[in-house]
XYZ file of C-alpha atoms in Angstrom:
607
model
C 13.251 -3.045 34.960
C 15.921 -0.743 36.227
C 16.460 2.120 33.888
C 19.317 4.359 35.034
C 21.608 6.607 32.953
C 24.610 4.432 31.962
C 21.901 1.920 30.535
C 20.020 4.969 28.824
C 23.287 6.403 27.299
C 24.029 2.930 25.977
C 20.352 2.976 24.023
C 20.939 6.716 23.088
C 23.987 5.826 21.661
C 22.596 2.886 19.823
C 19.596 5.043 18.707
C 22.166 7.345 16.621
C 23.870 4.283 14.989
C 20.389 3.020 13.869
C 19.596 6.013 11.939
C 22.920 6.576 10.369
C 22.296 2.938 9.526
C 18.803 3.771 7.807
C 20.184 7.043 6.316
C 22.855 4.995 4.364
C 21.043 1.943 3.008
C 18.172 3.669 1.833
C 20.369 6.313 0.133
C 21.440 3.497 -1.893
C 18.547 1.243 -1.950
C 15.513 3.528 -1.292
C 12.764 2.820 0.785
C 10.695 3.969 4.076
C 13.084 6.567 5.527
C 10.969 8.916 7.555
C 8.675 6.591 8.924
C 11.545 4.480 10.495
C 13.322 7.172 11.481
C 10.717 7.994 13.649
C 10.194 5.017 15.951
C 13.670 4.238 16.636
C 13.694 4.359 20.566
C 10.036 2.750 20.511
C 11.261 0.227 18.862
C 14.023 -0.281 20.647
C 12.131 -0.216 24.116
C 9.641 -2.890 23.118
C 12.507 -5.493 22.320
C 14.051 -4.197 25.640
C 11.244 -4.410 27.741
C 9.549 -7.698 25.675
C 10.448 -11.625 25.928
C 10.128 -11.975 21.840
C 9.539 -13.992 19.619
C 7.556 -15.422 22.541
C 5.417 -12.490 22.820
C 4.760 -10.931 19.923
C 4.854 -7.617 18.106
C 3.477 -6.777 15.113
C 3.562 -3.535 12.835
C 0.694 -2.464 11.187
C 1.704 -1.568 7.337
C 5.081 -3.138 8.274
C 6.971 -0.397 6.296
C 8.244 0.881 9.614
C 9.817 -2.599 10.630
C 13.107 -1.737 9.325
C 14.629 -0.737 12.901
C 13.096 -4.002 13.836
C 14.924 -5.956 11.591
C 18.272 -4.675 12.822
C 17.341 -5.451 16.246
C 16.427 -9.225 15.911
C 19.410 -10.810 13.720
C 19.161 -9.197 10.393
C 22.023 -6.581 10.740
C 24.580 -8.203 8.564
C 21.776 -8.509 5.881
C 20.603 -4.644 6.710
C 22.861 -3.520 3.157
C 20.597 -6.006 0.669
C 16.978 -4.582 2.049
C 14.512 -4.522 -0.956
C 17.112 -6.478 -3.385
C 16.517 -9.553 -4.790
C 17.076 -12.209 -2.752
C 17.695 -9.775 0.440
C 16.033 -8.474 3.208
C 12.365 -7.734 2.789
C 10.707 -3.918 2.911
C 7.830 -4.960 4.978
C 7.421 -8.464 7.987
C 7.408 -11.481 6.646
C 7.574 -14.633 8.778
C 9.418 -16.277 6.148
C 12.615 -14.051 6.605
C 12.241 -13.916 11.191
C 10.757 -15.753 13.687
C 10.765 -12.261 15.172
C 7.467 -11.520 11.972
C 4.796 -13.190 13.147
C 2.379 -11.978 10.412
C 2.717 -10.792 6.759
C 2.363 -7.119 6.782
C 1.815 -4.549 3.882
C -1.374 -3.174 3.767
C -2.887 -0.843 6.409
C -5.697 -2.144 8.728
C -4.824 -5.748 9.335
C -2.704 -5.836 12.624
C -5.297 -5.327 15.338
C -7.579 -8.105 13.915
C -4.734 -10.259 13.378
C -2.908 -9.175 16.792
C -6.255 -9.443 18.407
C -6.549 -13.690 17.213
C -3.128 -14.219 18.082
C -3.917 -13.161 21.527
C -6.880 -15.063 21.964
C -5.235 -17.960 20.693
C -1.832 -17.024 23.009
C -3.516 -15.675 26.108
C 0.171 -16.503 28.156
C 1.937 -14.258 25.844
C 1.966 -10.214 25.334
C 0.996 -9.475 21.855
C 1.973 -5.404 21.286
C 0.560 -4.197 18.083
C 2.244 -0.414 16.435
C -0.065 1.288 14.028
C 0.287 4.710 13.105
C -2.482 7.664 13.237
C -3.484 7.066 9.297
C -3.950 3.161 10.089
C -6.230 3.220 12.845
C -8.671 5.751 11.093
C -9.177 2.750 8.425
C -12.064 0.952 8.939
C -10.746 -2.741 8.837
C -8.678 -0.872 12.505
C -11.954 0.598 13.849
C -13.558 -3.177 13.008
C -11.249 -4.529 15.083
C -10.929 -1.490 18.193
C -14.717 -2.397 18.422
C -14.814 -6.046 18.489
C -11.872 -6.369 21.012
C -13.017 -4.886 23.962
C -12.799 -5.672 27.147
C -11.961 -9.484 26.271
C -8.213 -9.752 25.791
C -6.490 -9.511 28.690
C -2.722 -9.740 26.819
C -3.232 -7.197 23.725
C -1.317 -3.695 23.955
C -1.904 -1.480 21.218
C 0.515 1.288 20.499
C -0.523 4.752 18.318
C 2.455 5.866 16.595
C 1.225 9.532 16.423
C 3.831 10.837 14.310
C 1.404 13.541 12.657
C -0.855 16.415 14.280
C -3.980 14.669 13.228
C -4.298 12.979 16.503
C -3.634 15.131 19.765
C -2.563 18.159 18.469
C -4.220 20.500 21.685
C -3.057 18.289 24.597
C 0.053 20.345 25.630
C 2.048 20.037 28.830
C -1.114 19.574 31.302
C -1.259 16.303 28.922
C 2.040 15.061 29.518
C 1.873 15.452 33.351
C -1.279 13.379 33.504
C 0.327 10.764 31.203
C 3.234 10.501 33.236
C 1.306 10.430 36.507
C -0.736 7.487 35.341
C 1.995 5.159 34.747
C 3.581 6.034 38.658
C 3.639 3.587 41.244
C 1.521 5.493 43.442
C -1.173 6.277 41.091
C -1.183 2.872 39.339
C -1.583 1.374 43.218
C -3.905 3.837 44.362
C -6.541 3.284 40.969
C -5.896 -1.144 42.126
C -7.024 -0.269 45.788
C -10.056 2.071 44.535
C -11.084 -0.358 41.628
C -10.777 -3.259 44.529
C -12.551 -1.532 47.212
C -15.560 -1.214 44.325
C -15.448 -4.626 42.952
C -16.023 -6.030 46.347
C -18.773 -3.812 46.731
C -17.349 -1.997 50.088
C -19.066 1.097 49.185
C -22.466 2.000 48.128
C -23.883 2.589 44.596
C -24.307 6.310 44.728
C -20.741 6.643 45.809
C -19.628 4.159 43.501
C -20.926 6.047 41.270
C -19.139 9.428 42.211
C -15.830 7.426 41.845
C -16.613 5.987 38.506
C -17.669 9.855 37.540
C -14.695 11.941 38.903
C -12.077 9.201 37.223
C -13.905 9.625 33.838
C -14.242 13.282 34.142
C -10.416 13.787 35.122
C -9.226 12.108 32.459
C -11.558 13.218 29.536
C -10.460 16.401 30.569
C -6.677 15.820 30.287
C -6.429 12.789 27.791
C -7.740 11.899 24.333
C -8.409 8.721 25.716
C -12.289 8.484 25.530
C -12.736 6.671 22.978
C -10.426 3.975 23.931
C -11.898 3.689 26.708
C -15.198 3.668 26.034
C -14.214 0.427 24.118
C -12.589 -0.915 26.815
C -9.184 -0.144 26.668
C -6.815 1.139 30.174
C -5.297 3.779 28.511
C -1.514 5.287 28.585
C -0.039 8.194 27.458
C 0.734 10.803 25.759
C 4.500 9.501 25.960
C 7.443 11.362 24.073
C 8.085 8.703 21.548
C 11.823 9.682 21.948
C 11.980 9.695 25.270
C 13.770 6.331 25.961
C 13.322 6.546 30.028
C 9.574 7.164 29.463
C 8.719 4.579 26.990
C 10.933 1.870 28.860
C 8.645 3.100 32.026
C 5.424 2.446 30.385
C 5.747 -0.509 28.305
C 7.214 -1.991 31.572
C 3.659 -1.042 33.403
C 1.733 -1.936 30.435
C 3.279 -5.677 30.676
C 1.876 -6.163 34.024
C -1.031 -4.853 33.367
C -4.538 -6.641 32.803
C -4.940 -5.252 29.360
C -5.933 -4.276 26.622
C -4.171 -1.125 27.316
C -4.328 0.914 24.524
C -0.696 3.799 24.544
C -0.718 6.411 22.728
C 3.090 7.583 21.682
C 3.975 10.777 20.043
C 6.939 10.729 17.065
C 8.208 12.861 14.966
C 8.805 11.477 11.191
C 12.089 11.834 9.882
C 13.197 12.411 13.455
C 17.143 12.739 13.035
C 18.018 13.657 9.847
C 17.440 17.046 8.959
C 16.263 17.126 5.128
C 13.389 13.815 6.052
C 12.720 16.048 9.349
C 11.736 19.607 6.790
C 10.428 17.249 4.003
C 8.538 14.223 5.695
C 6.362 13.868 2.727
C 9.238 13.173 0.370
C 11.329 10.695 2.477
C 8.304 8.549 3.628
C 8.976 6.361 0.444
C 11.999 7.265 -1.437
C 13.726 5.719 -4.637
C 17.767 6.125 -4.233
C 18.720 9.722 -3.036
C 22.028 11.562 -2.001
C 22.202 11.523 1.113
C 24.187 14.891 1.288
C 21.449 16.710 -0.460
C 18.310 14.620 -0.458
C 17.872 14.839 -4.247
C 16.808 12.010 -6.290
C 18.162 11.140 -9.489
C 15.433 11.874 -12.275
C 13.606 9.095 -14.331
C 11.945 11.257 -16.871
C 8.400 11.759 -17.437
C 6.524 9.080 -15.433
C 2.963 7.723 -16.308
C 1.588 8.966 -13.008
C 3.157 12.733 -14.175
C 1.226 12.357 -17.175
C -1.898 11.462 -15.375
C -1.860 14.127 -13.428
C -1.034 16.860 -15.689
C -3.497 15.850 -17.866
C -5.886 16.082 -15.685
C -5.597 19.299 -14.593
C -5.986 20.324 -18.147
C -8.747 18.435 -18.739
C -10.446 20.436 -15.248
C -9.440 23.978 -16.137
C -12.304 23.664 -18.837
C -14.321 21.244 -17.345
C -15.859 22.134 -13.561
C -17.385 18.412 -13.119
C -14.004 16.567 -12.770
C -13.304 15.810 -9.306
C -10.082 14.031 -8.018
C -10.373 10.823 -5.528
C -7.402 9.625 -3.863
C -6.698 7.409 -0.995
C -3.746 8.755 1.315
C -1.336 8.712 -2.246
C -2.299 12.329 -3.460
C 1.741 12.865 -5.131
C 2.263 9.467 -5.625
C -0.730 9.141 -8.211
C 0.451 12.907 -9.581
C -2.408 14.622 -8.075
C -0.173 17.110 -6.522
C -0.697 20.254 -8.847
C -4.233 19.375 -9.089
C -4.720 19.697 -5.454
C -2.779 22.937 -5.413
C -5.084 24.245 -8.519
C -8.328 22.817 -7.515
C -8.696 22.147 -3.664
C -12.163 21.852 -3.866
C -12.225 19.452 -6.177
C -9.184 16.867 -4.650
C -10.869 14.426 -1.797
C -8.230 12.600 -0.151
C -10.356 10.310 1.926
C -6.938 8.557 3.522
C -6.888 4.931 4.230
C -10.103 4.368 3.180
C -10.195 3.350 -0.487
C -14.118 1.065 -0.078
C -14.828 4.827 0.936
C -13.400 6.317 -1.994
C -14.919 4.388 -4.249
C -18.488 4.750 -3.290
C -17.867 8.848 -2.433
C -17.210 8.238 -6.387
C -20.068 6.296 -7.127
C -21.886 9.357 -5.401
C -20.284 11.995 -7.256
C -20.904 10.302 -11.132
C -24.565 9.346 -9.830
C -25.164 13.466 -9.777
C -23.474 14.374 -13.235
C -19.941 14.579 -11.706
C -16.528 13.133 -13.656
C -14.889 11.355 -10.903
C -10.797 10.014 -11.209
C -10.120 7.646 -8.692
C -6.122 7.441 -8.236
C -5.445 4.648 -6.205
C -2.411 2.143 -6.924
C -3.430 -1.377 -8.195
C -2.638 -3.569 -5.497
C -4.807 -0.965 -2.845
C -7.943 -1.216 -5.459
C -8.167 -4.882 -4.207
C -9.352 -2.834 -0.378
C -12.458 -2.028 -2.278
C -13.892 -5.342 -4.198
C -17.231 -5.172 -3.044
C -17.356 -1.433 -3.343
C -16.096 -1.472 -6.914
C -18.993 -4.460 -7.707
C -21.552 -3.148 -5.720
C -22.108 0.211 -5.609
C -20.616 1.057 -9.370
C -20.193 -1.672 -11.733
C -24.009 -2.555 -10.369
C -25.349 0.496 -11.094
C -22.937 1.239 -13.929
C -21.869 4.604 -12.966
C -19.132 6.286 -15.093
C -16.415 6.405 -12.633
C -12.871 6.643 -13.721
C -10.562 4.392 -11.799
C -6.681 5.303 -12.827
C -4.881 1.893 -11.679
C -1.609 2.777 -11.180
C 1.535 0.966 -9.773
C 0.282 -1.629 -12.336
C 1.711 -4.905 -13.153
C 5.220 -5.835 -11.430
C 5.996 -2.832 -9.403
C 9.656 -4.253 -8.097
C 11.397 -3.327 -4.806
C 7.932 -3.115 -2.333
C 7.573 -6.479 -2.876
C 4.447 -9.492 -2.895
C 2.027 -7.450 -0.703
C 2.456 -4.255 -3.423
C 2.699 -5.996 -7.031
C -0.438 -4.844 -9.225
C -0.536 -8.197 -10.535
C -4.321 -8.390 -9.912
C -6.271 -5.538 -11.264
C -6.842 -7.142 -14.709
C -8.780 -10.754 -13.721
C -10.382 -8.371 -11.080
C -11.833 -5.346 -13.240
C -12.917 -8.569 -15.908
C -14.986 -10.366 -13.572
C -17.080 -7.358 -12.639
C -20.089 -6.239 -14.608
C -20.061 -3.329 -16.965
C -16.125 -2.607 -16.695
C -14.228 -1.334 -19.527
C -10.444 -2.309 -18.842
C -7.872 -0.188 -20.653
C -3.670 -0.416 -20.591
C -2.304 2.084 -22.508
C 1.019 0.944 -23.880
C 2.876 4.603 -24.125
C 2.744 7.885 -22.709
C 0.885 9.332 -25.497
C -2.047 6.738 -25.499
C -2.244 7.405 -21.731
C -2.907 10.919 -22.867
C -5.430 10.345 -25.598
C -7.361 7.904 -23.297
C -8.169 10.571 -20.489
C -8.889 12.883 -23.311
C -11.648 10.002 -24.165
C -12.881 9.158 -20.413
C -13.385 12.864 -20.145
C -16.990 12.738 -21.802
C -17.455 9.021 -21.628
C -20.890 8.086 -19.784
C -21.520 4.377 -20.799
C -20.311 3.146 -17.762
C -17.369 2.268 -15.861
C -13.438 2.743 -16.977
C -10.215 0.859 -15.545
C -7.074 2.216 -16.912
C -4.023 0.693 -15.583
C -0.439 1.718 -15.555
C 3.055 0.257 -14.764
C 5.134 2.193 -12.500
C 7.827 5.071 -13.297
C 9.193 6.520 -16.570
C 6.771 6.441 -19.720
C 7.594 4.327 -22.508
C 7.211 6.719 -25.993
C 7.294 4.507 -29.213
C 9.251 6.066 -32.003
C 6.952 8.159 -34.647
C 3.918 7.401 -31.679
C 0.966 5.041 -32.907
C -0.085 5.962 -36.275
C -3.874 6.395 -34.633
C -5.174 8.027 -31.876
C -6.761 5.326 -29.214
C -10.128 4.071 -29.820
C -12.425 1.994 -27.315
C -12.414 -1.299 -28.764
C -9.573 -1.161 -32.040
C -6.658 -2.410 -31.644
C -3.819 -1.126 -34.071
C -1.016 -2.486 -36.005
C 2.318 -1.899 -34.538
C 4.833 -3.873 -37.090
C 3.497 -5.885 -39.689
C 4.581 -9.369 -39.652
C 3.812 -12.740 -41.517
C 3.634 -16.191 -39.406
C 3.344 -14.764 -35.719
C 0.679 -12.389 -34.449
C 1.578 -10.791 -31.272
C -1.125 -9.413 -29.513
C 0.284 -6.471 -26.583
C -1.214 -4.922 -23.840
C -0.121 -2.171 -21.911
C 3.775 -2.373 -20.680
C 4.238 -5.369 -22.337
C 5.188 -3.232 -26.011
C 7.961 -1.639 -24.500
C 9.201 -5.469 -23.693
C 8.222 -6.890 -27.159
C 9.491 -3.715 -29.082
C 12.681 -4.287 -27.206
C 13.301 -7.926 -28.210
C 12.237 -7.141 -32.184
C 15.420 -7.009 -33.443
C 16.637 -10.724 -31.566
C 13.268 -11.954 -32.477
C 14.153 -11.137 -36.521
C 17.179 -12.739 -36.193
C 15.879 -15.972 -34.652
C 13.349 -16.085 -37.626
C 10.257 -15.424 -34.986
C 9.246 -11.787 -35.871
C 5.483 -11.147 -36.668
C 2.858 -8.622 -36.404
C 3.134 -6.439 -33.918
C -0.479 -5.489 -32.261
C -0.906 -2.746 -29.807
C -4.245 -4.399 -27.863
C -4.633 -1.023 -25.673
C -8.415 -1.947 -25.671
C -8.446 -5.625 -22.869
C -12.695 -4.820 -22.089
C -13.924 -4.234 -25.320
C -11.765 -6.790 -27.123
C -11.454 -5.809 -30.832
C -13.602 -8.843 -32.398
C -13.588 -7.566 -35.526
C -9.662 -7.677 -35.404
C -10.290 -11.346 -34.157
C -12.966 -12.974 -36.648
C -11.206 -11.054 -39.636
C -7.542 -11.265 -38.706
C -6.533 -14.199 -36.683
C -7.176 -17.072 -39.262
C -3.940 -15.536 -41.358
C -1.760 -16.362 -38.293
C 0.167 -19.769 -38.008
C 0.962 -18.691 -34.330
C -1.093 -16.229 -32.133
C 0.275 -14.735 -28.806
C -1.270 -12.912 -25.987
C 1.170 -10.757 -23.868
C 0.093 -8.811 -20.528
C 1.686 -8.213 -17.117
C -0.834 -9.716 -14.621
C -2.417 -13.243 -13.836
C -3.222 -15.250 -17.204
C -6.229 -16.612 -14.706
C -9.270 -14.285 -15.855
C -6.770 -11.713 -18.084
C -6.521 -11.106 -21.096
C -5.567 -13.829 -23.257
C -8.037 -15.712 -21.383
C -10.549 -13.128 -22.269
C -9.393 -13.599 -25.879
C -9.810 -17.560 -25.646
C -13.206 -17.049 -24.250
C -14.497 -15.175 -26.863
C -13.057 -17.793 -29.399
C -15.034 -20.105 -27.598
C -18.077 -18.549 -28.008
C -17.434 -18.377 -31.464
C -16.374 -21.711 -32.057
C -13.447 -20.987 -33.510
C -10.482 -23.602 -33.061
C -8.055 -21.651 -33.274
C -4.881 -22.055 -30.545
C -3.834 -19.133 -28.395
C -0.481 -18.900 -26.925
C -0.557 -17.073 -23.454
C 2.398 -15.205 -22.388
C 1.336 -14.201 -18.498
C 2.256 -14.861 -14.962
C 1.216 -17.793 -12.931
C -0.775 -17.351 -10.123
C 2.169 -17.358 -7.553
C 3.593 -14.854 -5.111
C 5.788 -12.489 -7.011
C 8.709 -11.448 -4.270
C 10.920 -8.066 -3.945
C 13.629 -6.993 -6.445
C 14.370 -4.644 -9.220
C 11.451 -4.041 -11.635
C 13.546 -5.524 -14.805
C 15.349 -8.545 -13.193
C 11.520 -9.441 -11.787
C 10.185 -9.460 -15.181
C 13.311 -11.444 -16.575
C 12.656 -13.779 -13.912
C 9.152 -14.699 -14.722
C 9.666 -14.941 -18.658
C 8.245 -11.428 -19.360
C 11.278 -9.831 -20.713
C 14.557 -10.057 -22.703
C 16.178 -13.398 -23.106
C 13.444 -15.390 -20.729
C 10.445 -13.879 -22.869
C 12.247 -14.409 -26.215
C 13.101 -18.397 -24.607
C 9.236 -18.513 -23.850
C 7.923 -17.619 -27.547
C 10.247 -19.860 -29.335
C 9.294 -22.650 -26.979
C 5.499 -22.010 -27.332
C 6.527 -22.169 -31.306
C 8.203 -25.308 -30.814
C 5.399 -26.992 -28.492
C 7.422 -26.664 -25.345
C 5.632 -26.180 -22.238
C-alpha cells in the first residue's frame, strides 16, 4: 500500500473529526469516551489496510467499537448510540455486517476470532483486545490453544495502560520498526529458508535459532508470544498512522498468527479524558466544556461503599474484592482508607470469588463487588468452591435488574434464578437505601453461610417515614395495608409499585403493600398465615420469572399443598436490548401504565 503524506494528512484530518464526533455524542448520550478515543488511527488503519466484512475484525469487550461504527455505514445513526431503538454501545451482528460476533464481556474474542479463522482460513481475521482483556483467563485459554495452527489470525494488544511494556523505551521502538522493513522481513525468509531445507548443520542451526531469540528477548516483550507461537510485531505508536498502516500491511502477508503489540494513550485528544482516564472510560451525560456530570443523588453503590468503610474502621476482618470496577461498585474511599484490605484482582471475577472463598475459610469477612451481569464469569466458582462448602462470603450484586443504556450483554437480569439454584445461598434485594444499610450492618457478623444482595443501578430510592422495621433475614414487612390484592415486592420493584399507588386506588386495584426484601429465606410464616385472606396474590421482581422469586414462592406452595394461585409479575426469558432505564421497564410491563395494564389484566384473567 502506498502511504505518502497527502494520503496521511487526509487520515489525520479524518482522525480529528472522529473525536470531535465522539466528544459530542457522548456528551449528550454518555458512554465509552476514553477508550475510543484512544484507538482512533488503529482503527482507522485496519479498515484501510483490510478487505472487510470479508475479513474480519473483531473487538474484544466491544466498548471500543464506536470509531468502528462510524467507519462502516453507521455515521448518520452515530447521534442515537445507546438510545432506544439506535445504534448499539458494544458489536452486534444484528446492527453491521461489519460485527461479526456479539461482544460485551472481556475474554471472548480470541476464542471466537480463533474458530472463525479455522473455519475461514482464506480470510484475515484481526482480533483488538486491550492489556486488561488478555490477562483474563478465558484470553490466556485461548493464546495457548492457538498456537502455531492458524495461519490467518492477527491479534492486536491495545496497550493503552503502563501495565504492559512500561521499560521498553526508544531501543524498543527501533527494533519494532526494523522488524517490519523490507530488508529485515526478507533477510529472516532467506535465513528461516536456508534452515528449513536443512542447508546448514544442526549446531549452527542452532546458533541461528539462539542469536534471533536472544536479540529479541532482549529488545521486545515478545517472549511469551512467541513461545506460543506467535511472529511478533511491535511496539508501534498506536497514533502513528504511517507506522500502523506499515505493519498491518506486513502483517497481512504474513503466515500468521502474528501477534502486534500497539501502544495508545486513553482519552488521547481531549484534554479533561486525557488527565482523568478513569472517569471518561464510561461516562453518563457530561459537559463537554468542563467534564462535569450532572448529579443523581445518593446512589446504592455510594451507600455500599460508605458503609463499608464504616463497618471496617471497627472491624479488621473485612476485606474488599473487586474485579477491575473498584469506583464503579463505590469501593473508592475504601481503597484509599484500607489498601491492604481492597484486592482488585482485574478481569478475573472465577478468581475473585475463590480468593474469597479463601479469605472467609480463615475467619475473614469478605465483600465481593462485582456487577450482576459479570457474576455470571464465575458460576462454577460461586457453586463450587463457596456455596459447596458454605463459606460466608458476601457477594454485593450490583448493576442489578435492567441496567438501561449498556445494553443485552450488561442487564443483571440473571443473578436471582442463578444465586436460587445454588446450594446454601441466601438472596437479598433491599428495596431502599436504608434497608441496603441495615442489611450490611447484618452480613457484618453473619456466618451461616453465603449472602447475595443485589442492587439496581444509580440513585437510591428512600420511602417516606422509611420501613417501620429494621430488615430481618427471613420477615417480610407490611408496606400499605390493603384488602383484596396482596402485592408481594422485591427489591426495585417498590419504588415502581409505590409509584403507581395512587392510579392503582383509583382503578379500584389497591391492596397490601409487602416489602419481600428477604427472596432466600422466603417468609413462610407470612405465607401459611397470610395468603389465604387474599382474593388476588402478586409477585413483583426485576429479573427472569424462570427460577425467581415468585417461582420460589409457587414452589414452596407446592410443597405445602396449598392451591392457592400466584400471579407473577417478571420478565420473560428474552434478550432485553439498549435504552433508557425507565422506558425499558415500561416496555416490558414493569412500570407505570404497562405494569398497572398487567395487574388489572392478571385480575381480569387476561394473559
Amino acid at each position: 500500500m502506498r502511504v505518502d503524506k497527502e494520503y496521511i494528512n487526509k487520515l489525520q484530518k479524518e482522525s480529528q473529526e472522529i473525536r470531535d464526533t465522539l466528544v459530542e455524542i457522548t456528551s449528550k448520550n454518555g458512554g465509552h469516551l476514553a477508550p475510543n478515543l484512544g484507538v482512533v488511527e488503529l482503527t482507522q488503519s485496519i479498515v484501510e489496510v483490510f478487505d472487510l466484512p470479508k475479513d474480519k475484525l473483531l473487538f474484544d469487550v466491544g466498548h471500543q467499537s464506536y470509531v468502528y461504527k462510524l467507519l462502516t455505514g453507521r455515521k448518520d445513526k452515530f447521534k442515537t448510540l445507546r438510545t432506544k431503538g439506535g445504534i448499539g454501545p458494544f458489536s452486534d451482528p444484528k446492527e453491521s455486517n461489519f460485527d461479526f460476533f456479539i461482544a460485551g464481556h472481556a475474554g471472548s474474542a480470541l476464542s471466537a476470532g480463533a474458530g472463525i479463522a479455522k473455519a475461514n482460513p482464506e480470510d484475515k481475521v484481526i482480533v483488538v483486545i486491550g492489556d486488561a482483556s488478555i490477562a483474563n483467563g478465558h484470553s490466556l485459554e485461548a493464546l495457548n490453544n492457538i498456537g502455531e495452527n492458524l495461519k490467518n489470525l492477527i491479534v492486536i494488544l491495545n496497550d493503552n495502560e503502563m501495565s504492559i511494556g512500561k521499560n521498553v523505551g526508544s531501543l524498543s521502538k527501533f527494533f519494532g520498526k526494523l522488524m517490519i522493513s523490507n530488508a529485515y522481513m526478507n533477510i529472516r525468509k532467506d535465513v528461516r529458508s536456508v534452515i528449513s531445507k536443512g542447508k546448514v548443520g544442526n549446531q549452527v542451526k542452532s546458533v541461528l535459532e539462539r542469536i534471533e531469540h536472544s536479540v529479541k528477548q532482549f529488545f521486545l516483550p515478545s517472549s511469551i508470544s512467541e513461545v506460543l507461537g506467535y511472529q511478533f510485531l511491535g511496539v508501534i505508536d498506536g497514533h502513528n498512522l504511517e507506522e500502523l498502516i506499515k505493519t498491518l500491511t506486513v502483517a497481512k502477508e504474513m503466515e500468521g498468527p502474528v501477534f502486534i503489540h500497539v501502544k495508545t494513550e486513553k482519552g488521547k485528544g481531549y484534554q479533561l479524558a486525557e488527565e482523568n482516564k478513569e472517569k471518561f472510560h464510561g461516562i453518563s451525560p457530561f459537559n463537554p466544556e468542563t467534564g462535569e456530570v450532572e448529579s443523581g443523588g445518593r446512589t446504592y453503590s455510594n451507600i455500599f461503599g460508605s458503609k463499608l468503610v464504616e463497618l471496617a474502621e471497627s472491624d479488621k476482618s473485612i476485606y474488599a474484592i473487586s474485579a477491575a470496577m473498584v469506583k464503579g461498585t463505590g469501593l473508592g474511599d475504601f481503597q484509599n482508607r484500607f489498601e491492604d484490605r481492597c484486592i482488585d484482582v482485574g478481569i478475573a471475577e472465577g478468581h475473585g470469588v475463590t480468593f474469597s472463598a479463601g479469605l472467609a475459610i480463615s475467619n475473614k469477612k469478605p465483600y465481593v463487588a462485582i456487577y450482576s451481569t459479570f457474576f455470571q464469569r464465575a458460576l462454577d466458582q460461586l457453586i463450587h468452591d463457596v456455596g459447596l462448602q458454605n463459606l460466608p462470603v458476601r457477594f454485593i450484586v450490583d448493576r442489578a435488574g435492567i441496567v438501561g443504556e449498556d445494553g443485552k450483554t450488561h442487564q443483571g437480569i440473571h443473578d436471582i434464578n442463578m444465586f436460587l439454584s445454588m446450594p446454601n445461598y441466601r438472596v437479598l434485594a433491599p428495596t431502599t437505601g436504608t434497608e441496603l444499610e441495615e442489611m450490611l450492618e447484618f452480613s457484618k457478623d453473619f456466618k451461616d453461610g453465603p449472602l447475595a444482595i443485589r442492587f439496581p443501578r444509580g440513585k437510591a430510592f428512600e420511602l417516606e417515614g422509611t420501613l417501620k422495621n429494621k430488615f430481618e433475614l427471613g420477615i417480610w414487612k407490611e408496606v400499605r395495608k390493603g384488602k383484596k390484592n396482596l402485592y408481594l415486592v422485591t427489591g426495585a420493584m417498590l419504588k415502581e409499585i409505590v409509584d403507581i399507588e395512587a392510579e392503582l386506588l383509583r382503578k379500584g386495584l389497591d391492596g397490601t403493600i409487602v416489602n419481600c426484601s428477604s427472596i432466600r429465606p422466603l417468609d413462610e410464616n407470612f405465607i401459611l398465615n397470610e395468603f389465604s385472606k387474599y382474593e388476588n396474590i402478586f409477585t413483583f421482581e426485576d429479573g427472569y420469572e424462570r427460577g425467581g422469586f415468585g417461582n420460589e414462592v409457587v414452589r414452596f406452595l407446592n410443597e405445602k399443598k396449598m392451591k392457592i394461585n400466584i400471579n407473577i409479575i417478571a420478565l420473560d426469558s428474552v434478550a432485553i436490548p439498549h435504552g433508557s432505564r425507565n422506558v425499558l421497564l415500561e416496555d416490558y410491563g414493569l412500570r407505570g401504565k404497562k405494569l398497572i395494564e398487567r395487574i388489572e389484566g392478571s385480575i381480569n384473567g387476561e394473559k
